[in-house]
Coordinates of C-alpha atoms in Angstrom, one line a residue:
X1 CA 23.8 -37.1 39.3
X2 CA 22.4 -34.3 37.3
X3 CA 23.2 -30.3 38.3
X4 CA 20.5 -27.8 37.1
X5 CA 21.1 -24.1 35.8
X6 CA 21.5 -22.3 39.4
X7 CA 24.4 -25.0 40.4
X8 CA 22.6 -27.1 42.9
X9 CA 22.8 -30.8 43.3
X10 CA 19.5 -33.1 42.5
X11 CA 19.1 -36.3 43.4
X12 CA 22.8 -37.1 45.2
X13 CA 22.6 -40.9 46.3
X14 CA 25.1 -42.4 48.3
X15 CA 25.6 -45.9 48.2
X16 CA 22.1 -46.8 48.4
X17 CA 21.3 -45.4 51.5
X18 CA 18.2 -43.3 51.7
X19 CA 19.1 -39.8 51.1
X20 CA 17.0 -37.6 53.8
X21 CA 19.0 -33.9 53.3
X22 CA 22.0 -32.5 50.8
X23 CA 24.3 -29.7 51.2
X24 CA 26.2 -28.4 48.2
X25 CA 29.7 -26.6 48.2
X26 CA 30.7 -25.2 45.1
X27 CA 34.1 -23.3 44.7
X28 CA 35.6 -21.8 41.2
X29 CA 39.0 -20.2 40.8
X30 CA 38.1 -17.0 38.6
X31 CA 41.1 -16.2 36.9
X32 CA 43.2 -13.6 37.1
X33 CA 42.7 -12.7 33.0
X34 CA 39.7 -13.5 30.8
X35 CA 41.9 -14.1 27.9
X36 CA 43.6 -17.0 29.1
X37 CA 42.0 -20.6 29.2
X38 CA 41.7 -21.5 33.0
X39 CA 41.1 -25.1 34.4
X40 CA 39.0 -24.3 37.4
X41 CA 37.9 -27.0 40.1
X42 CA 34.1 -27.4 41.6
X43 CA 33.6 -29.3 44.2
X44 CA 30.2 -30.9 44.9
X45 CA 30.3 -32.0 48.8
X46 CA 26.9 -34.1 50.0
X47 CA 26.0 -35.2 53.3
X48 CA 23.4 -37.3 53.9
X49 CA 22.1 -38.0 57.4
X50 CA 20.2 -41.1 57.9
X51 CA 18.3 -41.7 61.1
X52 CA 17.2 -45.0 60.9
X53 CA 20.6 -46.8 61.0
X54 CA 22.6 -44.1 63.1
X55 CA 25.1 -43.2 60.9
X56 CA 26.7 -40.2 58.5
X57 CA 27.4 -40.9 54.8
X58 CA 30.0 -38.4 53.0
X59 CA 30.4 -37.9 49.9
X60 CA 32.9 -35.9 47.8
X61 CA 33.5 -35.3 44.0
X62 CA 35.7 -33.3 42.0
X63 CA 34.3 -32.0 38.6
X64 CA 37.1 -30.3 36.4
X65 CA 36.6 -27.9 33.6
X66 CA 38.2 -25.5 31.5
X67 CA 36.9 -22.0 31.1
X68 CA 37.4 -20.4 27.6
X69 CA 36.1 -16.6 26.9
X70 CA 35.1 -17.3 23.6
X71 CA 33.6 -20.4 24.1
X72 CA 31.9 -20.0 27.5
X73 CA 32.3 -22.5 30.2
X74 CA 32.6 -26.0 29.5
X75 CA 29.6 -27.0 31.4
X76 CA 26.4 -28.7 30.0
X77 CA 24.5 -26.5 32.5
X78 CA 25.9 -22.9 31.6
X79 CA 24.2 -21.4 28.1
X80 CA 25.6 -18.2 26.3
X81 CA 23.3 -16.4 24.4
X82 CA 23.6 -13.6 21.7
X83 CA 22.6 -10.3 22.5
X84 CA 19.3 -10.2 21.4
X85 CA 19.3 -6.2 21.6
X86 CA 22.4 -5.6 19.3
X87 CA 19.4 -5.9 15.9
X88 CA 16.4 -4.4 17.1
X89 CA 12.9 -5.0 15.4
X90 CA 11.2 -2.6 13.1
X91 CA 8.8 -0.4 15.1
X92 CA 5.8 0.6 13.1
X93 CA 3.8 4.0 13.9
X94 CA 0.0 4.3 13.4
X95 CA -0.8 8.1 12.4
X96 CA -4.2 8.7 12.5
X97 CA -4.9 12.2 10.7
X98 CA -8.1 13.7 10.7
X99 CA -9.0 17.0 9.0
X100 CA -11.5 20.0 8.6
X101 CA -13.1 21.0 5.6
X102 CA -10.0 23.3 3.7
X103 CA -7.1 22.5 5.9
X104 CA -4.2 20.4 4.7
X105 CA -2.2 17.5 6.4
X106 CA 0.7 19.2 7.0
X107 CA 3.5 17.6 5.2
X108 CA 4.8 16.3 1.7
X109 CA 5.5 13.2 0.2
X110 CA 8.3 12.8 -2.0
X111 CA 11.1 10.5 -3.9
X112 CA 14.3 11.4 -3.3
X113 CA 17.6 10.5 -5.1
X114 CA 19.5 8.2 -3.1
X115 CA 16.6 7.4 -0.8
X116 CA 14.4 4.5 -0.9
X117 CA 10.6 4.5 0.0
X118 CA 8.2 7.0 0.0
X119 CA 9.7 10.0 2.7
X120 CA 7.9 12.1 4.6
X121 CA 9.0 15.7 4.6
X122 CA 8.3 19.4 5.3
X123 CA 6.3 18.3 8.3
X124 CA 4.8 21.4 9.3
X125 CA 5.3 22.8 13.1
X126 CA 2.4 22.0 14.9
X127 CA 0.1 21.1 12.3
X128 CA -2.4 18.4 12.0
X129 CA 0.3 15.5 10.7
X130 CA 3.0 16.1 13.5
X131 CA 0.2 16.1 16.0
X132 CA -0.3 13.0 15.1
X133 CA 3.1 11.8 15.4
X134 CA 4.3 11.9 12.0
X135 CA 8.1 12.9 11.6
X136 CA 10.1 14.2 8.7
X137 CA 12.1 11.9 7.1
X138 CA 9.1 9.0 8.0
X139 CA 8.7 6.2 5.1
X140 CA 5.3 5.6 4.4
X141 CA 4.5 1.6 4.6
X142 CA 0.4 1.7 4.6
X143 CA -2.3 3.7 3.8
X144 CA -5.6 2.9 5.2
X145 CA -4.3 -0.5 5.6
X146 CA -3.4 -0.8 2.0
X147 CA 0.3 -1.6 1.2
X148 CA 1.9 1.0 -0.4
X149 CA 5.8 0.5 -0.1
X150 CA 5.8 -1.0 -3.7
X151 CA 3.5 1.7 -5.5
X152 CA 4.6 4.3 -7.7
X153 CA 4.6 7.9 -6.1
X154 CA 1.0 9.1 -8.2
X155 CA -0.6 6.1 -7.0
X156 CA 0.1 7.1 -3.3
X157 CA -0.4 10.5 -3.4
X158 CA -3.7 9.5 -5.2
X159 CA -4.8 7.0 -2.1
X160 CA -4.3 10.4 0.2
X161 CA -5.7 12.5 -1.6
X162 CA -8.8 10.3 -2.0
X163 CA -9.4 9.3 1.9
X164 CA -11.0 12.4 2.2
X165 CA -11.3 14.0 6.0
X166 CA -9.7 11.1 7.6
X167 CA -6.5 8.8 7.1
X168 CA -4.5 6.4 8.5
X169 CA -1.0 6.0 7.6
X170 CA 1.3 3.1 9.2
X171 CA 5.0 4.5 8.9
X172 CA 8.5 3.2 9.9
X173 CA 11.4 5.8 11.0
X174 CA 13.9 6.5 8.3
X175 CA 16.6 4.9 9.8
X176 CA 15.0 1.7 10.7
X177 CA 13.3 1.6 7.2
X178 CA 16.9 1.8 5.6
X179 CA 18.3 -0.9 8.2
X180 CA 15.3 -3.3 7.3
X181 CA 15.7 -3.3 3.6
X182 CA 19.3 -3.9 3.9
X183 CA 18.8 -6.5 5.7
X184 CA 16.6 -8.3 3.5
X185 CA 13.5 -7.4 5.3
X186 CA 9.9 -8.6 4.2
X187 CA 8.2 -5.3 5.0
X188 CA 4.8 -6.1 3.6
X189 CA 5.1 -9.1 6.1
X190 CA 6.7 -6.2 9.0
X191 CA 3.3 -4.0 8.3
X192 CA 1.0 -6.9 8.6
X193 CA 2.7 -8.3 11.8
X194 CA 1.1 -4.9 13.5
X195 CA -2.1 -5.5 12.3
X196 CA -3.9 -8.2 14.6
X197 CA -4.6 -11.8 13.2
X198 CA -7.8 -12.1 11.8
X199 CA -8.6 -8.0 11.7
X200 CA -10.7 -8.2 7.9
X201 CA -11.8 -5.1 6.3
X202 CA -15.1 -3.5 6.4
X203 CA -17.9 -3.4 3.5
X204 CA -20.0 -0.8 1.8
X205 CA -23.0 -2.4 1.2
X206 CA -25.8 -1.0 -0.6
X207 CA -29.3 -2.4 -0.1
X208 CA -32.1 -1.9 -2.2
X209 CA -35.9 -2.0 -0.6
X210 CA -37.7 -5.2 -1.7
X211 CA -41.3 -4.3 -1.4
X212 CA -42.4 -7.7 0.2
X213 CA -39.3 -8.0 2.6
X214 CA -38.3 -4.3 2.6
X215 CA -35.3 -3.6 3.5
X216 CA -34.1 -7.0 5.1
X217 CA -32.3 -5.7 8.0
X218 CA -33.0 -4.4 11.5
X219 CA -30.2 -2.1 14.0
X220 CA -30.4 -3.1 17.9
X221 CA -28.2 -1.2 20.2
X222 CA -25.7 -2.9 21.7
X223 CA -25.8 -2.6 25.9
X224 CA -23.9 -0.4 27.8
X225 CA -22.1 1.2 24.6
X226 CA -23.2 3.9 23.3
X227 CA -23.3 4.7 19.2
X228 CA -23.1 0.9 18.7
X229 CA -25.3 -1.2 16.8
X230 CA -25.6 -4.4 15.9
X231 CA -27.4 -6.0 12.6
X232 CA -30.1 -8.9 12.3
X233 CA -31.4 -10.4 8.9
X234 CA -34.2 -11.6 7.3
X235 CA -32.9 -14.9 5.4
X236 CA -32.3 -14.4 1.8
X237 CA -33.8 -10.9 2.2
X238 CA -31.7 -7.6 0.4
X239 CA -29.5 -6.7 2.8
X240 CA -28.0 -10.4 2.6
X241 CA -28.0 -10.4 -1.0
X242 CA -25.9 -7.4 -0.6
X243 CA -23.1 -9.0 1.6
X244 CA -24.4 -7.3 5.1
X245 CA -23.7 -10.6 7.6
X246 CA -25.6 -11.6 10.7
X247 CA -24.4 -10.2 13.8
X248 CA -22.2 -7.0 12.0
X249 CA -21.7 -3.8 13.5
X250 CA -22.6 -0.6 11.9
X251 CA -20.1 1.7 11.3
X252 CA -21.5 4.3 8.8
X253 CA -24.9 5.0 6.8
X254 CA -25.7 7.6 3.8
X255 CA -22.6 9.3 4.6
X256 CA -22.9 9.7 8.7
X257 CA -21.0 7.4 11.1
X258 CA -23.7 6.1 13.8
X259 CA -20.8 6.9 16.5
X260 CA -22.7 9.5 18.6
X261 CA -26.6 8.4 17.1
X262 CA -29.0 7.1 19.4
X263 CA -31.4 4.5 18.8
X264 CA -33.9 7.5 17.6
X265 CA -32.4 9.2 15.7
X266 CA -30.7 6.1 14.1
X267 CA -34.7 4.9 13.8
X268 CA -35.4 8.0 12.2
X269 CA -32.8 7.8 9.7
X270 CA -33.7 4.6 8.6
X271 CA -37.5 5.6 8.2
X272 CA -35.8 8.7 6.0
X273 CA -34.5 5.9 2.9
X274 CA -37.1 5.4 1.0
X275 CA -36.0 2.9 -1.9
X276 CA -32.4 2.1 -1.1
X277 CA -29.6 2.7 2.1
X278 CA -25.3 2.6 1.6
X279 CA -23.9 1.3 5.0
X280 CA -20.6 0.3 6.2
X281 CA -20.3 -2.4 8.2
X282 CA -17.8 -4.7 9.9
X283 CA -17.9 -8.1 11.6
X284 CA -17.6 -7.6 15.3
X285 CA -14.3 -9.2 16.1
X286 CA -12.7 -7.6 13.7
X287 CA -14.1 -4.3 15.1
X288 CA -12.5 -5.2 18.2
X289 CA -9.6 -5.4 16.8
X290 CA -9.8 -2.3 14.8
X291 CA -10.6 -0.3 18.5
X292 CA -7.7 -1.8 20.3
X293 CA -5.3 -0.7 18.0
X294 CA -7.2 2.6 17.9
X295 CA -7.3 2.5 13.7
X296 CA -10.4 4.1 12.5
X297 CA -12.7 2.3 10.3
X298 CA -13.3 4.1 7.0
X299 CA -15.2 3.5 3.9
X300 CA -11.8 3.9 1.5
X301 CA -10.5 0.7 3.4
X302 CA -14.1 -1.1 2.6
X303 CA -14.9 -3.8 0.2
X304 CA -17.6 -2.6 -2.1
X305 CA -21.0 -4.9 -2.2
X306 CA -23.5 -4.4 -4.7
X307 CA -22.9 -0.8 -5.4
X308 CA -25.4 0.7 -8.1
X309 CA -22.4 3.0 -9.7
X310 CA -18.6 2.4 -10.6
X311 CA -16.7 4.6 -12.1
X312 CA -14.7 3.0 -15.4
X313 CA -11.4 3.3 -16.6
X314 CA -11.5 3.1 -20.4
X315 CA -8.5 2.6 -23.1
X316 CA -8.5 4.4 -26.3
X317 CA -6.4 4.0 -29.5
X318 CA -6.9 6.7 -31.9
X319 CA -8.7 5.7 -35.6
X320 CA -7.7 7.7 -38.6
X321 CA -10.1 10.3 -37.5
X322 CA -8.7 10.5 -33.8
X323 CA -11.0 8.9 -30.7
X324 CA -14.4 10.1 -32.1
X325 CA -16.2 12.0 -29.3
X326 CA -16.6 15.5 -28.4
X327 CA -15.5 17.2 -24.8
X328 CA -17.4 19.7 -23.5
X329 CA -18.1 21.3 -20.1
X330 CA -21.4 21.8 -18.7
X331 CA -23.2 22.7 -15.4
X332 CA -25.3 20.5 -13.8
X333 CA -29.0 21.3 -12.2
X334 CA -26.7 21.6 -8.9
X335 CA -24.3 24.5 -10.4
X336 CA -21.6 22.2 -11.0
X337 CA -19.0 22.2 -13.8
X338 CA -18.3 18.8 -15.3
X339 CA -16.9 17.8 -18.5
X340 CA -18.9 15.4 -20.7
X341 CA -18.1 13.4 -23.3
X342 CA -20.6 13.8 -26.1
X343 CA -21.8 12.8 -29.6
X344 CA -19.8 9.6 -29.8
X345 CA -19.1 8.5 -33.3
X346 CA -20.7 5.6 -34.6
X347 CA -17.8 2.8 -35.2
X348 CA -15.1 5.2 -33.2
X349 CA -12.4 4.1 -30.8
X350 CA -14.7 5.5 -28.1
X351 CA -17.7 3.9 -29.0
X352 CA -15.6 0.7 -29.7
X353 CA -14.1 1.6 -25.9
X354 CA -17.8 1.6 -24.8
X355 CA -18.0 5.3 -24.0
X356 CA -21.9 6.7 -23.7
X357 CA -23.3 9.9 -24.6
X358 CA -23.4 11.7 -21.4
X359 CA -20.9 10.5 -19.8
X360 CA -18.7 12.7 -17.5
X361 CA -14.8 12.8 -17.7
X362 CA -12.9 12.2 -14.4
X363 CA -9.2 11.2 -14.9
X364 CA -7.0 11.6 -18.2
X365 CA -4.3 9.0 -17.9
X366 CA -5.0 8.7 -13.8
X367 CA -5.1 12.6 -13.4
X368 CA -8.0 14.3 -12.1
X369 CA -9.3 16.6 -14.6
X370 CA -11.3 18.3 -11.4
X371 CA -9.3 21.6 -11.0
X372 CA -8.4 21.7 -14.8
X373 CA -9.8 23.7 -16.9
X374 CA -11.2 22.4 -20.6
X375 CA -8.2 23.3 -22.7
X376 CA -5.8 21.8 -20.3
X377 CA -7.7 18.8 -20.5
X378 CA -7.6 18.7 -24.2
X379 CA -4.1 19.5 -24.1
X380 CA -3.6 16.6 -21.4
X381 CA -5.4 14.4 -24.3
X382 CA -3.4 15.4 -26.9
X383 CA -0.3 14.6 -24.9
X384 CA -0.8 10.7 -25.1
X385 CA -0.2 10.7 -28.3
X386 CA -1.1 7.2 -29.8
X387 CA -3.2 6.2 -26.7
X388 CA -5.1 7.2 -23.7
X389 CA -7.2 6.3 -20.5
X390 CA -9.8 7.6 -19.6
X391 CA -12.1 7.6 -16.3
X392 CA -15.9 8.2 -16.4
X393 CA -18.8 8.0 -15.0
X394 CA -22.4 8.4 -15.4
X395 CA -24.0 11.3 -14.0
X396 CA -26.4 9.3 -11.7
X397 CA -22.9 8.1 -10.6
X398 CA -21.7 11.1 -9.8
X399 CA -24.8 12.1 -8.5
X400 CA -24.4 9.2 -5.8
X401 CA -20.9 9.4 -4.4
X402 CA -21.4 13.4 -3.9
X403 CA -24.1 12.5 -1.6
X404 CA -22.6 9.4 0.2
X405 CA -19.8 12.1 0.7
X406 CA -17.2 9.8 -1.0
X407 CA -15.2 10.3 -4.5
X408 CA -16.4 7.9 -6.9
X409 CA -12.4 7.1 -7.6
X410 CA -12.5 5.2 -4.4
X411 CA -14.2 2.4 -6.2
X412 CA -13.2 1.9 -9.6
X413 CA -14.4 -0.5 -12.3
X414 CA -10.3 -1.0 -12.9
X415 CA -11.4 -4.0 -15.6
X416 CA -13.8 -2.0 -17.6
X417 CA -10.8 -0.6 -19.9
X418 CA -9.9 -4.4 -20.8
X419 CA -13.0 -5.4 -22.2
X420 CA -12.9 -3.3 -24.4
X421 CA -9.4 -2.7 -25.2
X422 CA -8.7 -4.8 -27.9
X423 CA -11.9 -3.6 -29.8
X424 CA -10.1 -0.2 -29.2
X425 CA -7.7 -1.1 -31.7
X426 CA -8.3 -0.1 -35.4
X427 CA -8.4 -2.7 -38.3
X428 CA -8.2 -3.0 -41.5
X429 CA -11.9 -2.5 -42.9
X430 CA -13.1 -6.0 -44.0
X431 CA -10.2 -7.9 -41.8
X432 CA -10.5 -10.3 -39.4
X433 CA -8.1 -12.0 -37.4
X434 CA -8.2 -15.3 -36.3
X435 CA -7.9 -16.5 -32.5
X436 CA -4.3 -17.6 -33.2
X437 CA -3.2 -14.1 -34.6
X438 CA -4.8 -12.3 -31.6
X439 CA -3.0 -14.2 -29.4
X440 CA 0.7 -13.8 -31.6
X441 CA -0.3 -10.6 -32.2
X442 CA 2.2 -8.4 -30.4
X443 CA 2.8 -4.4 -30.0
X444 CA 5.9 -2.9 -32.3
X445 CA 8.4 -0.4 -30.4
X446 CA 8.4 3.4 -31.7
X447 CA 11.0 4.6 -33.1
X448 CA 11.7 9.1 -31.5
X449 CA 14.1 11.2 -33.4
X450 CA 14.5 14.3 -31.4
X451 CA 16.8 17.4 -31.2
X452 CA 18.0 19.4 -28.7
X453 CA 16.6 22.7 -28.1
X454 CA 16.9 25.1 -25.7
X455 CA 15.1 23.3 -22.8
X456 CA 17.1 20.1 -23.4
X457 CA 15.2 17.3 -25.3
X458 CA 12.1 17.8 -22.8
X459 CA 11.7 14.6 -21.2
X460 CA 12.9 13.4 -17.5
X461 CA 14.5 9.6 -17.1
X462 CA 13.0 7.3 -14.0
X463 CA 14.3 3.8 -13.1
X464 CA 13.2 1.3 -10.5
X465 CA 15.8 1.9 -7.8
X466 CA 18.9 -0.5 -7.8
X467 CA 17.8 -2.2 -11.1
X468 CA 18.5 -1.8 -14.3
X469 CA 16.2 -0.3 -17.0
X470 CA 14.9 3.4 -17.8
X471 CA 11.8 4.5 -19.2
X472 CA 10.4 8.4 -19.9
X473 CA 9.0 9.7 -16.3
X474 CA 7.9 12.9 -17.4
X475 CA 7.3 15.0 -20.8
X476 CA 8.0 18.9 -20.9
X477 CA 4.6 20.3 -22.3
X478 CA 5.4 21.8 -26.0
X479 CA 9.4 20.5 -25.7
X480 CA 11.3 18.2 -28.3
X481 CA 10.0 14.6 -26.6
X482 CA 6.1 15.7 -26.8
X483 CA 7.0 16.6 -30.5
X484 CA 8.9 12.8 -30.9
X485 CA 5.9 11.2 -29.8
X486 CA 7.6 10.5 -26.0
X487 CA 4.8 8.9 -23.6
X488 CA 5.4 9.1 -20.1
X489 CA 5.6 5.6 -19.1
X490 CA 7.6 4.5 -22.4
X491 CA 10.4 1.9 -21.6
X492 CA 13.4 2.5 -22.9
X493 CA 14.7 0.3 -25.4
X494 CA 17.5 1.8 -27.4
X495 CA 19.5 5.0 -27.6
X496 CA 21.1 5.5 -31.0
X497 CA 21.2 2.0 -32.1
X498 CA 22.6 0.6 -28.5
X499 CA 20.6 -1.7 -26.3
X500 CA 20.0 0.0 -23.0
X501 CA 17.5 -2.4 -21.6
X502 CA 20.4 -4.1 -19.0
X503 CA 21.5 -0.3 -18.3
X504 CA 21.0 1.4 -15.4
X505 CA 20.0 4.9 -15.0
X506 CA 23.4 6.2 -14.5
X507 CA 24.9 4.6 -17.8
X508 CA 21.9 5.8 -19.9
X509 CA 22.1 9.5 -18.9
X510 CA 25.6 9.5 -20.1
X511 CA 25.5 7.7 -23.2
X512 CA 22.5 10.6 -24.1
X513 CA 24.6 13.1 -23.3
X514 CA 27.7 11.4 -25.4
X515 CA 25.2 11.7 -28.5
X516 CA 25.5 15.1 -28.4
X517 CA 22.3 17.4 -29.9
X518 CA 20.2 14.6 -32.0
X519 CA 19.2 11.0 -30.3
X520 CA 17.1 8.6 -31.8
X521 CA 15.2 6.8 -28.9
X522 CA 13.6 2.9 -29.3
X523 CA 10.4 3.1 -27.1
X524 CA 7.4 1.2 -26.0
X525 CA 4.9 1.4 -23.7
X526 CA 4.8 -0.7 -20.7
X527 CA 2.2 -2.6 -21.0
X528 CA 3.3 -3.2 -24.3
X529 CA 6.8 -4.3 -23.2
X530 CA 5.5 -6.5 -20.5
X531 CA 3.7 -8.4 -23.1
X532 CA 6.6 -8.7 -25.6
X533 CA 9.0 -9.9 -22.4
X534 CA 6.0 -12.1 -21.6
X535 CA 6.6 -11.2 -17.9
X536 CA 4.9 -8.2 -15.9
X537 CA 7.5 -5.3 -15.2
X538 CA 8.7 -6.0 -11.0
X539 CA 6.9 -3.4 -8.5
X540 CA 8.8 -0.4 -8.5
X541 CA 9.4 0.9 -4.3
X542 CA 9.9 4.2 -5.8
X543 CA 10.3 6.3 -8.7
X544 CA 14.0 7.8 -8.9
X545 CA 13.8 10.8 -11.2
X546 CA 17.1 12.0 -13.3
X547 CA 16.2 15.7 -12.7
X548 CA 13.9 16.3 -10.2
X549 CA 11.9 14.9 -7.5
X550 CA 8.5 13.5 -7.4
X551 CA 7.1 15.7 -4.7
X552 CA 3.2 15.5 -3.2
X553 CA 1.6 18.1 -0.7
X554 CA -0.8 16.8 1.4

C-alpha cells in the first residue's frame, strides 16, 4: 500500500478480491501547541464493492505518527523545504547609453574607501545615464561585454571613454553587489549567466579588393526585415581570408551601421570602396541573441580581422643619453595637431624599442596625450623616471580609424612593447649575455630617500582591497617622491629597513608617519616584482587610495 503526496490511497487490495472502487478517510488531531511533539492517528478506511460474488469487503488500518515542528511530520510522503526566497539571486541590469556629439553620460565612476567595486555616482537628474536606468551607488560588472569587476579604475574609465557614442554597461545594485561578494560569489560567472549560451562577439573585418575575385563578398537582404543583410562568399576569395563567414549578418560598414539602408543605397556604398571595405559583422544566431536581450552590437566589442593598422604600445629604458628621439607637434594636411616622434637616434632606446620616424604619440604610460599640450607631455615623460610606455601609431593609422569613426586605442598591438623590451635595455658596449643569464637575469629594487616638505612627501598609497601589500598610486607633480625617483605603480617593499610586503595599507601609513620627516622607501616596479616573486600580482577589484578617491566623469 503506497500513499502519494495529496494523502490518497493507491492500489488498496483486500484479500485478493478484485478491487473495483476506494474511499479514503483521513483524520489528524492538530495539536493544541506547535512546540510540543504530538502522536496524531490517520485512519485509512477502504471499501471495496465487488459485484461479481455479491459481497462488501472492509478494510481498516491505523497508521500512527508523531509530529515534531522542527523536524516536520514523520511521514515519507510530507517534504519540508527551505525557503528558497530568504537568499535571493543577483539581478543584473543592462544600461544601454547612447550619446550626441558633446554631451556626457551623466554620472561618475569612482573608488571609494570602504567600498568594493567600481560605484556609480553623481547620477545626474534626468540625464542620459538614469534614463537608461542607471542608479547611484550601481557597481559596474561589464562594459561592452567585457568584464571589468577585476580591472583597475584607469583601465575602466579608459574602456568608457573609448566606446565612443554608444555603450553598454551590465551593472548589479549596490547592495546585492556587497551581499554576493560576501557570500563568496563568482561574479564573472553571475555576468555571464545573463548573457545567452552561445552569444559570440562580432568582428571587424577588413577586406582588400583582389583584382581577379574582387572583393569576395556579396549583401542579400534578408525578407521581411528591413536594414538586414546577409553575406555570401566566393571560396577562398578576400573577404574569407579576412575572417567574414558564410551566412553572417552585416552590422556596420566604413563607419555606418546598415540598420535603416536599403538594398540601394547599401549597393551604392559598396560600388563607392574602391580598393578595400571595414565591416562588422556577426553570425546570425548570435545576432539573435544579441536582439533579444536588446544589447547593441558595436565595433569596441568586435574581434579585429586583418586590420591594415594597430596602434603599438612600446617600452623604453633610458641610455646614458636619455630615450633618443625628439617630440614635436605638427599639423596635419587636415588641420590637426599631433605630436610626432622624430629623428630617432641611431642605436637609442627608441630605435632599439622599434620607434619610426614619423610616428605619432598617443598614450604616455596609458594616458592620452590628446588634450595635453606638448610641455605637459614632456613633463608626463619626465615623470617616469627610469622607464616609460609609449603608444603610437603611424599616420596612415591614424588616418584610418578617424575615418572608420573609431579611436585607434580600441585595437591595440598590446605585444608590440615585448618584442622589443629587452633590446630596450642598455648594455655594456661589447657585452653579451648568454641565454642562461637572460633568463637569471632579474630587476634590482630602488632604493627613495625622501623628506618631508610642505605638501607631505608627495606621493598617495593604494592596496588591493582586503589584502595585504601597498605600492605608490599616485605622484604629486614637482613634490618630494617625483624628486626620490617614486613611480606610480612601484610596489612597496620596505619602509626604513622594515619589510612591509605582508602589511596592509593601514599598518604601512602608520609606520610612515612613525618615521617622522625622512623615510627611506625599498621600491620596484610591478612588473619587475612579479618576476622576482615569479608569480603575476592577483587582479586588483579596485584601487583603494590612502587620500583621495579615484574619481572618473563620464
Amino acid at each position: 500500500m503506497e500513499a502519494d503526496r495529496r494523502g490518497q490511497l493507491v492500489g488498496a487490495s483486500t484479500g485478493g478480491d478484485t478491487v473495483g472502487k476506494q474511499q479514503l478517510s483521513v483524520r489528524a488531531d492538530t495539536p493544541s501547541k506547535a512546540q510540543t511533539p504530538v502522536s496524531h492517528e490517520l485512519k485509512l478506511h477502504s471499501v471495496t464493492d465487488n459485484g461479481l460474488v455479491g459481497k462488501t469487503t472492509q478494510t481498516f488500518m491505523q497508521l500512527k505518527f508523531t509530529f515534531n515542528p522542527k523536524e516536520g511530520i514523520d511521514n515519507p510522503v510530507m517534504v519540508i523545504t527551505d525557503d528558497t526566497d530568504s537568499v535571493s539571486t543577483p539581478s543584473p541590469r543592462l544600461c544601454v547609453l547612447k550619446r550626441d556629439e558633446g554631451e556626457s553620460y551623466g554620472f561618475q565612476l569612482r573608488v571609494e574607501r570602504g567600498l568594493r567595486g567600481h560605484v556609480i555616482r553623481n547620477v545626474m537628474s534626468w540625464g542620459l545615464a538614469e534614463r537608461s536606468g542607471l542608479r547611484d551607488g550601481d557597481r559596474l560588472l561589464e562594459v561592452n561585454n567585457c568584464f571589468v569587476d577585476d580591472m583597475s579604475h584607469p583601465e575602466v574609465a579608459k574602456k568608457i571613454k573609448l566606446s565612443g557614442h554608444q555603450l553598454c554597461l551590465l551593472v548589479l545594485d549596490g547592495e546585492e553587489y556587497e551581499q554576493a561578494v560576501s557570500r563568496g560569489q563568482d561574479l564573472q560567472l553571475l555576468a555571464r549567466a545573463h548573457k545567452a549560451e552561445g552569444c559570440k562577439p562580432p568582428r571587424l573585418c577588413h577586406i582588400t579588393r583582389d583584382p581577379a575575385s574582387g572583393l569576395g563578398i556579396n549583401f542579400t537582404p534578408v525578407e521581411g526585415e528591413k536594414g538586414r543583410f546577409s553575406v555570401s562568399l566566393v571560396a577562398g576569395g578576400p573577404a574569407e581570408e579576412a575572417g567574414v563567414c558564410k551566412g553572417d549578418l552585416l552590422v556596420w560598414m566604413n563607419g555606418a551601421t546598415v540598420s535603416d539602408l536599403t538594398y540601394s543605397a547599401l549597393s551604392k556604398m559598396v560600388k563607392k570602396c574602391v580598393d578595400h571595405i571595414t565591416i562588422l559583422v556577426i553570425d546570425s544566431e548570435s545576432a539573435k541573441n544579441y536582439v533579444r536581450q536588446r544589447i547593441p552590437i558595436l565595433p569596441a566589442m568586435a574581434v579585429p580581422h586583418n586590420l591594415p593598422h594597430t596602434a603599438r604600445k612600446l617600452h623604453l629604458v633610458p641610455g646614458p643619453e636619455g630615450y633618443g628621439f625628439l617630440l614635436r607637434q605638427e599639423k596635419t594636411p587636415s588641420g590637426r595637431r599631433v605630436h610626432v616622434l622624430r629623428e630617432v637616434d641611431s642605436g637609442s632606446a627608441a630605435e632599439r624599442a622599434g620607434i619610426e620616424d614619423g610616428e605619432l604619440l598617443l598614450e604616455v604610460n596609458g594616458e592620452s596625450v590628446e588634450s595635453l599640450k606638448h610641455e605637459e607631455i614632456v613633463e608626463r615623460v619626465r615623470q617616469g623616471g627610469q622607464q616609460v610606455t609609449l603608444t603610437t601609431i603611424t599616420p596612415q593609422g591614424l588616418e584610418f580609424y578617424t575615418k572608420l569613426g573609431l579611436s585607434p586605442l580600441l585595437f591595440c598591438e598590446g605585444n608590440a612593447g615585448d618584442r622589443g623590451k629587452d633590446s630596450s635595455v642598455p648594455t655594456s658596449a661589447g657585452a653579451e649575455q648568454t641565454p642562461q643569464e637572460e633568463t637569471l637575469g632579474l630587476p634590482s629594487p630602488r632604493c627613495c630617500s625622501l623628506q618631508k616638505g610642505p605638501l607631505g612627501f608627495g606621493f598617495n598609497l593604494g592596496c588591493v582591497p582586503h589584502r595585504p601589500g601597498t605600492f605608490i598610486s599616485q605622484v604629486a607633480l614637482g613634490g618630494a617622491g617625483q624628486r626620490a625617483g617614486l613611480l606610480v605603480g612601484d610596489v612597496v617593499m620596505e619602509v626604513n629597513g622594515h619589510n612591509v610586503e605582508d602589511k596592509y595599507l593601514e599598518d604601512v601609513i602608520l609606520l610612515m608617519k612613525e618615521e617622522g620627516k625622512m623615510i627611506s622607501l625599498l621600491v620596484m616596479d610591478k612588473s619587475g616584482y612579479s618576476k622576482l616573486n615569479q608569480s603575476q600580482t592577483p587582479p586588483a577589484t579596485g584601487i583603494i587610495d590612502s587620500e583621495v578617491g579615484e574619481i572618473s566623469a563620464l
